[in-house]
Each structure stands twice: as C-alpha cells, then as structure tokens.
Amino acid sequence: MKSFTVAEISELLNGELIGEYNKPIIGAEQMDRAKDQQITFISSNKYARQWDSCSASAAIVSNAVKIQPGADRAFIKVANADLAMAKLLEAFQPEPPEMVEEIHPRAIVHETAVLGKGCKIGAGGYVGKNVVLGDGVILYPNVTIFDGSTIGHHTVVWSGTVIRERSIIGSNCIFHTNVSIGADGFGYRPSEDGRGLVKIPQIGNVVIGNYVEIGANSCVDRGKFSSTIVGDGCKIDNLVQIAHNCVLGRSCIMAGHSGLAGSVTLGDGVIIGGSASIKDHTTINSGAVVGAGSGVMSDVLPGKTVLGYPATDSREMLKQWVALRNLVKN
C-alpha cells in the first residue's frame, strides 16, 4: 500500500501546507466517503460546508475557498484542487497487471510483423501480416491486430480489443477492454427487386491520433471511401459509437452512450454529453458543447451550447422548458 505524509503531498503538488497531521496518508476519497488517514479535495465554497462532517484527515483545497482545517487536520492550498487531485491520484495509482514474458507462448505473431523495442503481447493475442508495433506497445491478453495495421509508440491496448486491417493508431493511446476499431460502417441500400437490402462495401480505414483514450465497448467504424479520423488528444467514454467517415478534431470529449452517425465532423475541443445523438453529415464546430441526451439535427456554430431534442441554443431551450412548466402549473 502506498502512503505519503502531508508534507510530501504538499511538495508534490507545489501547494501551501496549512495545519498539521502526523500520520501517513494512505489513500484519497470523495468527501462523503473519506475516513481517517485519507485525503479529499474541496474545489469550491459549495463543498466547504461539508468539511466539518467529513472524516478525512486532510484536504486539497482551492485557494479561493476560505475555511480552516481544524485541530489535527491539514489543508494543502493550491490554485486548482481538481487538477491537483488528478496529479495526486497518479501517485497513488497501483501498478498495472504484470506481463512477465514479452511475447506469451500462446500469442500468435505473423512472421512479417515488425515489433519495436520492449513490446509485450499477452496470451491469446494475434498480430497479423505486415503489422507494425512501435516501441513499448502493450497488448494485454486476447487482443487482435489484423493485417497491415500500425500502432505508435507506448500505446496500451486492453483485453478483448479488436483492431481491424489497415488501421493507423498513434502513440501514447489507451484502448480499454473490448474496443472495436475499424469494423465495417453501417451501409445498406434496397435491392433492385425490392425484396431485401444490399450491403455497401466499406473500403476505407480508421486513423487515430496521439494521446487518444477510448473507453470500454466503444466502436470506431472504418470509412466507406477514405478514413474515419479521431484527432490527437480525444477522450472517448464507454459505449460510444463513431460511425463511418466521421472526423474528430483535437481534444474532443464524448461521454457514454453518445453517438455520431456517418460523416459527422467535430471541430477542436467539442464536448458531446452522455446519450447525445448527432445526425449524419452534421458539423459541430470548434468549442461547441452538446448537452446530455440531446439530438443534433443541424450544424452547430463555434462555441455554441445546445440542448434538447431537436437540439437548439441552450438559453432558448431553457426558456421553453420554463414556459412549459408554467403552462402545466396553470
């Protein structure tokens, strides 16, 4: 079990230590669950009133919060408690599962595959023809990489993930369990005789940038013609669907159960709330925010926040909701 003194934590976070606590801190927890020898965080005055009933021994506190720790407790004052706590959680983070062998005897690696220095491939792994893995790539057990795919340096792929042929993956990515990269896009047309559906071949691929993280059971489908693209730094939650020929800019966020239909374009820094749905061939420009559960049917301007189904300007939608509530009351 890892432990730190409050002085060591303060030094790690470059914070200001207020108060005194002499036992080691053995973990971090949210305020309503924290116990003795644990540290929590207070990011705003909204949560400051909970400190008296909190059992934590220490807290990371934003400078704007004006409270005192009390006897035998300590505060570490920082500019931003949320960011500081994220840094501390890295220090407490347990080591990942150990893979003793670089290539497990029950892994299959095609003779034409090129592996960089320090790659590790777990039991049941499959690396196909002409695959290229950069230095330090880790494929946990039962990962499949099909022919002609490329994965950059230090990318980590967790068990159950399948990366289909010709996919191009950047460096320092994390794919969690059961991610699907490069499956066929969803394309069908009525047959000429009107008695069935004809599958449209999907001959493109998927291109994913650097520092991308994709959550468990999420899917990024290959393009119909060219590439489905996920830009550098994008963070994709669990159970997210990104359809064929979508293009995501840099540092986009998509929360769980959200989905993009075919050929959607997201600018840089777009945020898609949970369970939101985006119509095909729609553009959501840089800095825009789509509220949870919304349905976007048309383009969204840069920096705009939209809500509702169909999604519209957030202020207008809130006015509509208030008006409807007042009608019900009357």
Coordinates of N, CA and C in Angstrom, one line a residue, residues 191-306:
S191 N -32.4 -3.5 -52.4 CA -32.1 -4.2 -53.7 C -33.0 -3.8 -54.8
E192 N -32.5 -4.1 -56.0 CA -33.3 -3.7 -57.2 C -34.7 -4.4 -57.3
D193 N -34.7 -5.6 -56.8 CA -36.1 -6.2 -56.8 C -36.9 -5.9 -55.6
G194 N -36.4 -5.0 -54.7 CA -37.2 -4.5 -53.6 C -37.4 -5.5 -52.5
R195 N -36.7 -6.7 -52.6 CA -37.0 -7.8 -51.6 C -36.0 -7.9 -50.6
G196 N -35.1 -7.0 -50.5 CA -34.0 -7.1 -49.5 C -33.1 -5.9 -49.4
L197 N -32.0 -6.0 -48.8 CA -31.0 -5.0 -48.6 C -29.7 -5.4 -49.2
V198 N -29.0 -4.5 -49.9 CA -27.7 -4.7 -50.5 C -26.6 -4.1 -49.6
K199 N -25.6 -4.8 -49.1 CA -24.6 -4.2 -48.3 C -23.6 -3.4 -49.2
I200 N -23.3 -2.2 -48.7 CA -22.4 -1.3 -49.4 C -21.0 -1.6 -48.9
P201 N -20.0 -2.0 -49.7 CA -18.7 -2.3 -49.2 C -18.1 -1.0 -48.5
Q202 N -17.4 -1.3 -47.5 CA -16.7 -0.2 -46.7 C -15.2 -0.4 -46.9
I203 N -14.6 0.3 -47.8 CA -13.2 0.0 -48.2 C -12.2 1.0 -47.6
G204 N -12.6 1.9 -46.7 CA -11.7 2.8 -46.1 C -11.0 2.2 -44.8
N205 N -10.5 3.1 -43.9 CA -9.9 2.6 -42.7 C -10.1 3.6 -41.6
V206 N -9.4 3.4 -40.5 CA -9.5 4.3 -39.3 C -8.1 4.8 -39.0
V207 N -8.1 6.2 -38.8 CA -6.8 6.8 -38.4 C -7.1 7.5 -37.1
I208 N -6.3 7.1 -36.1 CA -6.4 7.7 -34.7 C -5.1 8.3 -34.3
G209 N -5.2 9.6 -33.8 CA -4.0 10.4 -33.5 C -3.3 9.9 -32.2
N210 N -2.5 10.8 -31.7 CA -1.7 10.5 -30.5 C -2.5 10.9 -29.2
Y211 N -2.2 10.2 -28.1 CA -2.8 10.5 -26.8 C -4.3 10.4 -26.8
V212 N -4.8 9.5 -27.6 CA -6.3 9.3 -27.6 C -6.6 8.2 -26.6
E213 N -7.7 8.3 -25.9 CA -8.2 7.3 -24.9 C -9.6 6.9 -25.3
I214 N -9.8 5.6 -25.5 CA -11.2 5.1 -25.9 C -11.6 4.1 -24.8
G215 N -12.8 4.4 -24.3 CA -13.4 3.6 -23.2 C -13.9 2.2 -23.7
A216 N -14.2 1.4 -22.7 CA -14.7 0.0 -22.9 C -15.9 -0.1 -23.8
N217 N -15.9 -1.0 -24.7 CA -17.1 -1.4 -25.6 C -17.5 -0.2 -26.5
S218 N -16.5 0.7 -26.8 CA -16.8 1.7 -27.8 C -16.3 1.3 -29.2
C219 N -16.9 1.8 -30.2 CA -16.7 1.4 -31.6 C -16.3 2.6 -32.5
V220 N -15.3 2.4 -33.3 CA -15.0 3.4 -34.3 C -14.9 2.7 -35.6
D221 N -15.9 3.0 -36.5 CA -16.1 2.2 -37.7 C -15.2 2.7 -38.8
R222 N -14.8 1.9 -39.7 CA -14.0 2.3 -40.9 C -14.8 3.2 -41.9
G223 N -14.1 3.9 -42.6 CA -14.7 4.8 -43.6 C -15.2 4.0 -44.8
K224 N -16.3 4.5 -45.5 CA -16.8 3.9 -46.7 C -15.8 4.1 -47.8
F225 N -15.2 5.3 -48.0 CA -14.3 5.6 -49.0 C -12.9 5.8 -48.5
S226 N -12.7 6.7 -47.6 CA -11.4 7.1 -47.1 C -11.2 6.7 -45.7
S227 N -11.1 7.7 -44.8 CA -10.8 7.3 -43.4 C -11.8 7.9 -42.4
T228 N -12.1 7.2 -41.4 CA -12.7 7.8 -40.2 C -11.5 8.3 -39.3
I229 N -11.6 9.5 -38.8 CA -10.4 10.1 -38.2 C -10.8 10.6 -36.8
V230 N -9.9 10.2 -35.8 CA -10.0 10.7 -34.4 C -8.8 11.5 -34.1
G231 N -8.9 12.8 -33.9 CA -7.7 13.6 -33.7 C -7.0 13.5 -32.4
D232 N -5.8 14.0 -32.4 CA -4.9 14.0 -31.2 C -5.7 14.4 -29.9
G233 N -5.5 13.6 -28.8 CA -6.0 14.0 -27.5 C -7.4 13.8 -27.3
C234 N -8.2 13.2 -28.2 CA -9.6 13.0 -28.0 C -9.8 11.9 -26.8
K235 N -10.8 12.1 -26.1 CA -11.2 11.2 -25.0 C -12.6 10.7 -25.2
I236 N -12.7 9.4 -25.4 CA -14.0 8.8 -25.7 C -14.4 7.9 -24.5
D237 N -15.6 8.0 -24.0 CA -16.1 7.3 -22.9 C -16.5 5.9 -23.3
N238 N -17.0 5.1 -22.4 CA -17.5 3.7 -22.7 C -18.8 3.8 -23.5
L239 N -19.0 2.8 -24.3 CA -20.3 2.6 -25.1 C -20.6 3.8 -26.0
V240 N -19.6 4.2 -26.7 CA -19.7 5.3 -27.6 C -19.6 4.8 -29.1
Q241 N -20.4 5.3 -30.0 CA -20.4 4.9 -31.4 C -19.9 6.0 -32.3
I242 N -18.9 5.8 -33.0 CA -18.4 6.7 -34.0 C -18.5 6.1 -35.4
A243 N -19.4 6.5 -36.2 CA -19.7 5.8 -37.5 C -18.7 6.2 -38.6
H244 N -18.9 5.6 -39.7 CA -18.0 5.7 -40.9 C -17.8 7.1 -41.3
N245 N -16.6 7.4 -41.7 CA -16.2 8.7 -42.2 C -16.4 9.9 -41.3
C246 N -16.6 9.7 -40.0 CA -16.6 10.8 -39.1 C -15.2 11.4 -39.0
V247 N -15.1 12.7 -38.7 CA -13.8 13.3 -38.5 C -13.9 14.1 -37.2
L248 N -13.0 13.7 -36.2 CA -13.0 14.5 -35.0 C -11.7 15.3 -34.9
G249 N -11.8 16.5 -34.5 CA -10.6 17.4 -34.4 C -9.8 17.0 -33.1
R250 N -9.0 17.9 -32.6 CA -8.2 17.7 -31.4 C -9.0 17.8 -30.2
S251 N -8.7 17.0 -29.2 CA -9.1 17.1 -27.8 C -10.7 17.2 -27.7
C252 N -11.4 16.4 -28.5 CA -12.8 16.3 -28.3 C -13.1 15.3 -27.2
I253 N -14.3 15.5 -26.6 CA -14.7 14.6 -25.5 C -16.1 14.1 -25.9
M254 N -16.3 12.8 -25.8 CA -17.6 12.2 -26.0 C -17.9 11.3 -24.8
A255 N -19.0 11.6 -24.1 CA -19.4 10.9 -22.9 C -20.2 9.7 -23.3
G256 N -20.4 8.8 -22.3 CA -21.0 7.5 -22.5 C -22.4 7.5 -23.2
H257 N -22.6 6.5 -24.1 CA -23.8 6.3 -24.8 C -24.1 7.3 -25.8
S258 N -23.1 8.2 -26.1 CA -23.3 9.2 -27.2 C -22.9 8.5 -28.5
G259 N -23.4 9.1 -29.6 CA -23.1 8.5 -30.9 C -23.1 9.5 -32.0
L260 N -22.2 9.3 -33.0 CA -22.1 10.1 -34.2 C -22.6 9.2 -35.4
A261 N -23.5 9.7 -36.1 CA -23.9 9.0 -37.4 C -22.8 9.3 -38.4
G262 N -23.0 8.7 -39.6 CA -22.0 8.8 -40.6 C -21.6 10.2 -41.1
S263 N -20.3 10.4 -41.3 CA -19.8 11.6 -41.9 C -20.1 12.9 -41.1
V264 N -20.1 12.7 -39.7 CA -20.2 13.9 -38.8 C -18.8 14.4 -38.7
T265 N -18.7 15.8 -38.6 CA -17.4 16.4 -38.4 C -17.5 17.2 -37.1
L266 N -16.5 17.0 -36.2 CA -16.4 17.7 -35.0 C -15.1 18.6 -35.1
G267 N -15.2 19.9 -34.7 CA -14.0 20.7 -34.6 C -13.2 20.4 -33.4
D268 N -12.2 21.3 -33.1 CA -11.4 21.0 -31.9 C -12.1 21.4 -30.7
G269 N -11.9 20.5 -29.6 CA -12.4 20.8 -28.3 C -13.9 20.7 -28.2
V270 N -14.6 20.0 -29.0 CA -16.0 19.8 -28.9 C -16.3 18.8 -27.8
I271 N -17.4 19.1 -27.0 CA -17.8 18.2 -25.9 C -19.2 17.7 -26.3
I272 N -19.4 16.4 -26.2 CA -20.6 15.7 -26.5 C -21.1 15.1 -25.2
G273 N -22.2 15.5 -24.7 CA -22.7 14.9 -23.4 C -23.2 13.5 -23.6
G274 N -23.4 12.8 -22.4 CA -23.9 11.4 -22.4 C -25.2 11.3 -23.1
S275 N -25.3 10.2 -23.9 CA -26.6 9.8 -24.6 C -27.0 10.8 -25.7
A276 N -26.1 11.7 -26.1 CA -26.5 12.6 -27.2 C -26.3 11.9 -28.5
S277 N -27.1 12.3 -29.5 CA -27.0 11.7 -30.8 C -26.8 12.8 -31.9
I278 N -26.0 12.5 -32.8 CA -25.7 13.5 -33.8 C -26.0 13.0 -35.2
K279 N -26.9 13.7 -35.9 CA -27.3 13.3 -37.2 C -26.2 13.2 -38.2
D280 N -26.3 12.4 -39.2 CA -25.3 12.2 -40.3 C -25.1 13.5 -41.0
H281 N -23.8 13.7 -41.5 CA -23.4 14.8 -42.3 C -23.6 16.2 -41.6
T282 N -23.5 16.1 -40.3 CA -23.6 17.4 -39.5 C -22.2 17.8 -39.1
T283 N -22.0 19.1 -39.0 CA -20.8 19.7 -38.5 C -21.0 20.4 -37.2
I284 N -20.2 20.0 -36.2 CA -20.3 20.7 -34.9 C -18.9 21.4 -34.7
N285 N -18.9 22.7 -34.8 CA -17.7 23.5 -34.9 C -17.0 23.6 -33.6
S286 N -15.7 24.0 -33.7 CA -14.8 24.0 -32.5 C -15.4 24.7 -31.3
G287 N -15.2 24.1 -30.1 CA -15.6 24.7 -28.9 C -17.0 24.6 -28.5
A288 N -17.8 23.9 -29.4 CA -19.3 23.8 -29.1 C -19.5 22.7 -28.1
V289 N -20.6 22.8 -27.4 CA -21.0 21.8 -26.4 C -22.4 21.3 -26.7
V290 N -22.6 20.0 -26.7 CA -23.9 19.4 -26.9 C -24.3 18.7 -25.5
G291 N -25.4 19.2 -25.0 CA -25.9 18.7 -23.7 C -26.3 17.3 -23.7
A292 N -26.2 16.6 -22.6 CA -26.6 15.2 -22.4 C -28.0 15.0 -22.9
G293 N -28.2 13.9 -23.7 CA -29.5 13.5 -24.1 C -30.0 14.2 -25.3
S294 N -29.2 15.1 -25.8 CA -29.7 16.0 -26.9 C -29.6 15.2 -28.3
G295 N -30.4 15.7 -29.2 CA -30.4 15.2 -30.6 C -30.1 16.3 -31.6
V296 N -28.9 16.3 -32.1 CA -28.4 17.4 -33.0 C -28.8 17.0 -34.5
M297 N -29.6 17.9 -35.1 CA -30.1 17.7 -36.4 C -29.5 18.6 -37.4
S298 N -28.8 19.6 -37.0 CA -28.2 20.6 -38.0 C -26.9 21.1 -37.4
D299 N -26.1 21.8 -38.2 CA -24.8 22.3 -37.8 C -24.9 23.2 -36.5
V300 N -23.8 23.1 -35.8 CA -23.7 23.9 -34.5 C -22.5 24.9 -34.7
L301 N -22.8 26.2 -34.4 CA -21.7 27.2 -34.6 C -20.6 27.1 -33.5
P302 N -19.5 27.7 -33.8 CA -18.3 27.6 -32.9 C -18.7 28.1 -31.5
G303 N -18.3 27.4 -30.5 CA -18.5 27.9 -29.1 C -19.9 27.8 -28.6
K304 N -20.9 27.4 -29.4 CA -22.3 27.3 -29.0 C -22.6 26.1 -28.1
T305 N -23.5 26.3 -27.2 CA -24.0 25.2 -26.3 C -25.4 25.0 -26.7
V306 N -25.7 23.7 -27.1 CA -27.1 23.3 -27.5 C -27.6 22.2 -26.6

